Coordinates of C-alpha atoms in Angstrom, one line a residue:
X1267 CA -40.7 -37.4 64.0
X1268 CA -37.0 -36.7 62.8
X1269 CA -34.9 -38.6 60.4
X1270 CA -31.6 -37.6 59.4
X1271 CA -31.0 -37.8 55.6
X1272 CA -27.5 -39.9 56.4
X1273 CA -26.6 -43.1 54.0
X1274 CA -25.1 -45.0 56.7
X1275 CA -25.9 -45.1 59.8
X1276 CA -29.8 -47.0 60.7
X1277 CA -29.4 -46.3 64.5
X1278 CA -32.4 -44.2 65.8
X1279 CA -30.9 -41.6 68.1
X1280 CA -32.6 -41.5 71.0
X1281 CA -34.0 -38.2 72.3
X1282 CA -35.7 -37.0 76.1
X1283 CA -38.8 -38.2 76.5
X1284 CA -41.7 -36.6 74.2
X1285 CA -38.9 -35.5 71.7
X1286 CA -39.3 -36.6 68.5
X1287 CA -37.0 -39.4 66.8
X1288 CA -34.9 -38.9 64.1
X1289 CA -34.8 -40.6 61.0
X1290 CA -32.7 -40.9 58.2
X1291 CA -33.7 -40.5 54.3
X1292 CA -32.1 -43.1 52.8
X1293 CA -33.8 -46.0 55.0
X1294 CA -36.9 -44.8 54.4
X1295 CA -39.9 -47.2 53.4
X1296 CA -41.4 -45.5 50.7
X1297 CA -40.1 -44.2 47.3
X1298 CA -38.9 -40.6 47.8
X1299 CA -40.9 -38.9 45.0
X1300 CA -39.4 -35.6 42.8
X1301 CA -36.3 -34.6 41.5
X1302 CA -34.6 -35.0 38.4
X1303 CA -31.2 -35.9 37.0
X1304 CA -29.1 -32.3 37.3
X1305 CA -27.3 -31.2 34.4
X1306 CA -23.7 -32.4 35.3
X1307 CA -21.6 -29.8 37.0
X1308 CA -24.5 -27.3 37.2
X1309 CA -23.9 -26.6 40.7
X1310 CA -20.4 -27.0 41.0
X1311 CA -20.0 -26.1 44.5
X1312 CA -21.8 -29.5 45.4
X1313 CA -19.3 -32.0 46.8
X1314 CA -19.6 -35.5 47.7
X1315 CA -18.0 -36.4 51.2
X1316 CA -17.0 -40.0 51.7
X1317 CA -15.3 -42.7 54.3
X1318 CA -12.7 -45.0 54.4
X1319 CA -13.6 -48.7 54.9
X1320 CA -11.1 -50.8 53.4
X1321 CA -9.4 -49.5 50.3
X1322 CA -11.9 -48.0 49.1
X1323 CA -13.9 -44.9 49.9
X1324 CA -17.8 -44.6 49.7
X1325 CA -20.2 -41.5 49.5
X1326 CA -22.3 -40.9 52.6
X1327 CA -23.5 -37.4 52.3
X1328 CA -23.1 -33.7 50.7
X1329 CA -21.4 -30.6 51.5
X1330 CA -20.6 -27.1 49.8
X1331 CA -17.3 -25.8 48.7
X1332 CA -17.4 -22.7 50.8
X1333 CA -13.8 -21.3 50.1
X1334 CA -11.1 -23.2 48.4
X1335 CA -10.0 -25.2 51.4
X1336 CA -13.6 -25.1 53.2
X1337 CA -16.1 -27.7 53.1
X1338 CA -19.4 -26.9 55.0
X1339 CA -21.2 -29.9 55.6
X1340 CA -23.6 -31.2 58.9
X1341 CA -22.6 -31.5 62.4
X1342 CA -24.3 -35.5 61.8
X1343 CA -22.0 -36.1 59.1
X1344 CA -18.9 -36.3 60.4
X1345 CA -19.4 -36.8 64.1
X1346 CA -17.8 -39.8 64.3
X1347 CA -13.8 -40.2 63.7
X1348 CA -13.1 -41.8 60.0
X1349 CA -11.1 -41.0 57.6
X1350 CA -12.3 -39.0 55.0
X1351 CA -12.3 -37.5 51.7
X1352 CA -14.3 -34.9 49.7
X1353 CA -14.5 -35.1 46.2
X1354 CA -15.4 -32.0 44.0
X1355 CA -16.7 -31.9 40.5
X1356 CA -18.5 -35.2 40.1
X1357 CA -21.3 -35.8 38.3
X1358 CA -21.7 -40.1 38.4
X1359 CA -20.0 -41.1 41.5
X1360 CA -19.4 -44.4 40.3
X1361 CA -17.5 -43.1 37.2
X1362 CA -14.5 -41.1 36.8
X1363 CA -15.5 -38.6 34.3
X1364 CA -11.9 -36.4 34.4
X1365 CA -13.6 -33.6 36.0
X1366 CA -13.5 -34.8 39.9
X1367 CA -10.9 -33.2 42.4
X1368 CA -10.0 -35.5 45.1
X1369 CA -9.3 -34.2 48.5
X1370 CA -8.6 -35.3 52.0
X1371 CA -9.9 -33.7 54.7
X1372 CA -7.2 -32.3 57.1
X1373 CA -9.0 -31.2 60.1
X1374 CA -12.9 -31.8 61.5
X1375 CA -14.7 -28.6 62.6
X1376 CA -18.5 -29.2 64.2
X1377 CA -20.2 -26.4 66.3
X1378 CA -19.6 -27.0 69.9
X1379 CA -23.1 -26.7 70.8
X1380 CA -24.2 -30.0 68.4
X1381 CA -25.4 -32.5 70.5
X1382 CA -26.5 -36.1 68.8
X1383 CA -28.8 -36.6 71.2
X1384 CA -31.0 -32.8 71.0
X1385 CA -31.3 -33.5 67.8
X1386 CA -34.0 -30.3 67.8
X1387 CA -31.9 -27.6 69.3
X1388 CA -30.0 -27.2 65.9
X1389 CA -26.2 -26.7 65.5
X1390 CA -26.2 -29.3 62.7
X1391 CA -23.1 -27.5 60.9
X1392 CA -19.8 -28.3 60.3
X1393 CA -16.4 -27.4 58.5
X1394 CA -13.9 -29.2 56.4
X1395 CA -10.4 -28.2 56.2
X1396 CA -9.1 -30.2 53.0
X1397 CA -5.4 -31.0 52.7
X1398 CA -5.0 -28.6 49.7
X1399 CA -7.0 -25.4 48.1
X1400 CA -9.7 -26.5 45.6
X1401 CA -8.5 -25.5 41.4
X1402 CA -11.6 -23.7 40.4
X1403 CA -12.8 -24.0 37.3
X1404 CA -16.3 -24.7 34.8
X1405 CA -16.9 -27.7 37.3
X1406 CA -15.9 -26.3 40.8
X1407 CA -17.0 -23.3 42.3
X1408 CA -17.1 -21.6 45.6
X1409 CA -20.9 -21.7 46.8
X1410 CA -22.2 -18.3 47.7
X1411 CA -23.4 -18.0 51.5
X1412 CA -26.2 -15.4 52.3
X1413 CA -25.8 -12.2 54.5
X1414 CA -25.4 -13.3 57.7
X1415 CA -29.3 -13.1 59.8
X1416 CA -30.7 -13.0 56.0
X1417 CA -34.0 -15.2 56.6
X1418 CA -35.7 -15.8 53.3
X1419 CA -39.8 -15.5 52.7
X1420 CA -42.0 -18.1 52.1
X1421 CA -42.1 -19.7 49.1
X1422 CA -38.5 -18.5 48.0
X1423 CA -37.5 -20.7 45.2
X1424 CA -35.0 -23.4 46.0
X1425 CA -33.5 -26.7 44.8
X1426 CA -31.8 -29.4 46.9
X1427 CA -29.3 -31.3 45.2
X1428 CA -27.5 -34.9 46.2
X1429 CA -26.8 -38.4 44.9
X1430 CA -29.7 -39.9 47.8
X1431 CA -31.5 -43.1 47.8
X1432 CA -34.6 -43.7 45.8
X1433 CA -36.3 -46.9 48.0
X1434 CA -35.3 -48.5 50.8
X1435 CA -32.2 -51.2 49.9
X1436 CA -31.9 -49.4 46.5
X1437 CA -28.6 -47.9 44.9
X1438 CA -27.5 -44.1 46.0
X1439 CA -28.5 -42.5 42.4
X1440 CA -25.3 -42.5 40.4
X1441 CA -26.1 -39.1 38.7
X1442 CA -26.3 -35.8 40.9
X1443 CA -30.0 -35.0 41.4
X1444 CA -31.4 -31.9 41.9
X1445 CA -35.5 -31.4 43.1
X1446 CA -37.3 -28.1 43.5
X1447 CA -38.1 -27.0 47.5
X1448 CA -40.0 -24.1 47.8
X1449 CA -39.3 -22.4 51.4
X1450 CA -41.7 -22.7 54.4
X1451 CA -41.7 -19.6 56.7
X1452 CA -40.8 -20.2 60.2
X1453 CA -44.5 -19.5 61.4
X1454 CA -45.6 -22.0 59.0
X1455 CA -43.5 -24.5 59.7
X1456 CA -43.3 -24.4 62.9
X1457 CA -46.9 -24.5 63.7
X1458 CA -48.7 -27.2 65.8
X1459 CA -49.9 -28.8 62.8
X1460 CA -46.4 -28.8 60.9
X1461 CA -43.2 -29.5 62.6
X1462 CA -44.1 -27.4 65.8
X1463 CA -41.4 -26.8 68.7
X1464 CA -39.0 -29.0 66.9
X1465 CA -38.1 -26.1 64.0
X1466 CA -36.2 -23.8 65.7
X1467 CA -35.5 -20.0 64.0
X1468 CA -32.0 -21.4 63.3
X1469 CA -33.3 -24.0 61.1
X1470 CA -34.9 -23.6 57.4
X1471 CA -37.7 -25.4 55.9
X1472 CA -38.4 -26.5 52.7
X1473 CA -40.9 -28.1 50.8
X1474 CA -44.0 -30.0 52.9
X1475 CA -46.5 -31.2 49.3
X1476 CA -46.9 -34.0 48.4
X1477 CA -45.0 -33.5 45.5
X1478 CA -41.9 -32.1 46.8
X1479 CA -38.8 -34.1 46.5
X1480 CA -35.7 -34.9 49.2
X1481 CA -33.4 -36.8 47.9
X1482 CA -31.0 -35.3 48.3
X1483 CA -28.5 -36.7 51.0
X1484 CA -27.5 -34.9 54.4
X1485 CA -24.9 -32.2 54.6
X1486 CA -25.6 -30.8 51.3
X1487 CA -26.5 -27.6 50.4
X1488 CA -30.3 -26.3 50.1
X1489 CA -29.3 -24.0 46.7
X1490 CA -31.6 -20.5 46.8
X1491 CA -32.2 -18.3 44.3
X1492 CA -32.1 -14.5 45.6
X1493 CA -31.9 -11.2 43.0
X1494 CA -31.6 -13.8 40.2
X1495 CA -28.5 -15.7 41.4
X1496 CA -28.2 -19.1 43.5
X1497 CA -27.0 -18.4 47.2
X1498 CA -26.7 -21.7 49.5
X1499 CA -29.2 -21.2 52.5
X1500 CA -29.0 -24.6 54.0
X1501 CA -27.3 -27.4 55.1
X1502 CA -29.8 -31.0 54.9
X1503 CA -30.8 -32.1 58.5
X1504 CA -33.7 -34.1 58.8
X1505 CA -37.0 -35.3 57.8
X1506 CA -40.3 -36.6 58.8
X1507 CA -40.1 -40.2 60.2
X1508 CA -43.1 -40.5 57.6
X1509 CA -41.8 -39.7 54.9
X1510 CA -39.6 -37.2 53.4
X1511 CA -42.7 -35.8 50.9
X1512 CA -45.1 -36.2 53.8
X1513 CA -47.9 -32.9 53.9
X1514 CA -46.8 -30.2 56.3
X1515 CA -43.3 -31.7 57.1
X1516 CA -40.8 -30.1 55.1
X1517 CA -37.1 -31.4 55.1
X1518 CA -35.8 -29.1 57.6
X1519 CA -32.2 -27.5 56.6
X1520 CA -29.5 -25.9 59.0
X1521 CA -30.0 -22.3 58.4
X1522 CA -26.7 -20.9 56.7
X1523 CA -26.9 -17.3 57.5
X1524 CA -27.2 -18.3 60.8
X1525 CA -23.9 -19.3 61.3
X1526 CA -21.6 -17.1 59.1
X1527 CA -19.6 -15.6 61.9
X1528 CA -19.2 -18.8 63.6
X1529 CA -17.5 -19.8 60.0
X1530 CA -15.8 -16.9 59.9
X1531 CA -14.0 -17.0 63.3
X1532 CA -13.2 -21.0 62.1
X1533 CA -11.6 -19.9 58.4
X1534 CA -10.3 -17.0 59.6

């Protein structure tokens, strides 16, 4: 079963018959286990996109600062019409430390072939066009995307970062967190006794012990370290309905290289 790693929205999609459901992370039952509190700003390409309800604006998911005026993020993020904002250079999103960049977004990009309801078939991407370009600086970077087709080995170090939920009804986690996410080769992963036909060669996987951590929230980056230097990889998707730690179900990740001339074509 699939569950989305979104904060707000609890409605199941519903997929053709024999499909599995989605879920999302943050309403799961159980504690997600792993992770740890990231050293602030250490992966300064992580943003934190959020929505306007009110007068007031509230985190709902990740993204990576691609290019100065480029967010990529997932298709599930942003697929329904809000207004939004990304913010860049946070560390506690309920503090304003002096090092955040506030940005609205402009313009929605998601891949034409997403599709809510084939939740399987991939396509979980999208880009943000923010009002203005990004200052970069010690706390905001442009994250680096991988050679387009570059598929990564098993067992490739990774880390997924995000301000996720802990427990069901709990508190997003103030503090960025970051939790170690080996990668699972395709084969692997998408084996009868893993995630079987529902990983597709577009997606990445990640993790699958019962140690491994996920809480990090949907739309932000899978962070991959390749020749000694961190290259984003993936975009957060979805997870078991069992439990984001759950034996031979990996969070599964939008594979980035995948996609780079799709991007391209978009930034121009």
């Amino acid at each position: 079963m699939l569950r989305f790693l979104l904060v707000t929205t609890l409605a199941a999609l519903v997929l053709a018959e024999n499909e599995p459901q989605p879920r999302y992370l943050e309403n799961l039952e159980e504690r997600v286990v792993g992770g740890e509190v990231a050293r602030p700003n250490s992966w300064p390409w992580q943003i934190s996109l959020q929505y306007k309800s009110g007068s007031s604006f509230y985190h709902t998911c990740g993204g990576t600062l691609i290019r100065r005026g480029w967010v990529m993020t997932a298709a599930h993020c942003v697929d329904t019409s809000r207004t939004w904002r990304v913010v860049l250079g946070d560390h506690n999103i309920n503090t304003h430390e002096g090092t955040e960049q506030y940005m609205s977004v402009s313009r929605v990009y998601i891949h034409p072939n997403w599709n809510p309801n084939r939740i399987s078939n991939g396509y979980d991407i999208a880009l943000l066009r923010l009002s203005t370009d990004a200052t970069l600086n010690s706390n905001v970077q442009l994250g680096s995307l991988p050679p387009s087709g570059q598929v990564l080995p098993h067992n490739n170090p990774c880390y997924i970062t995000g301000w996720g939920r802990t427990q069901t009804g709990g508190q997003l986690s103030a503090n960025l967190k970051q939790a170690y996410l080996p990668v699972v080769d395709h084969q692997t992963c998408s084996s009868s006794s893993w995630w079987g036909g529902s990983v597709k060669t577009t997606m990445v996987c990640a993790g699958g012990g019962s140690l491994s951590g996920c809480q990090g929230d949907s739309g932000g980056p899978l962070n991959c370290q390749v020749n000694g230097r961190y290259y984003v990889h993936g975009v957060t998707s979805f997870v078991s309905a069992s439990g984001c730690n759950t034996l031979r179900k990996p969070t599964v990740f939008t594979r980035v290289s995948a996609y780079i001339s799709w991007m391209e074509n978009i930034m121009g």
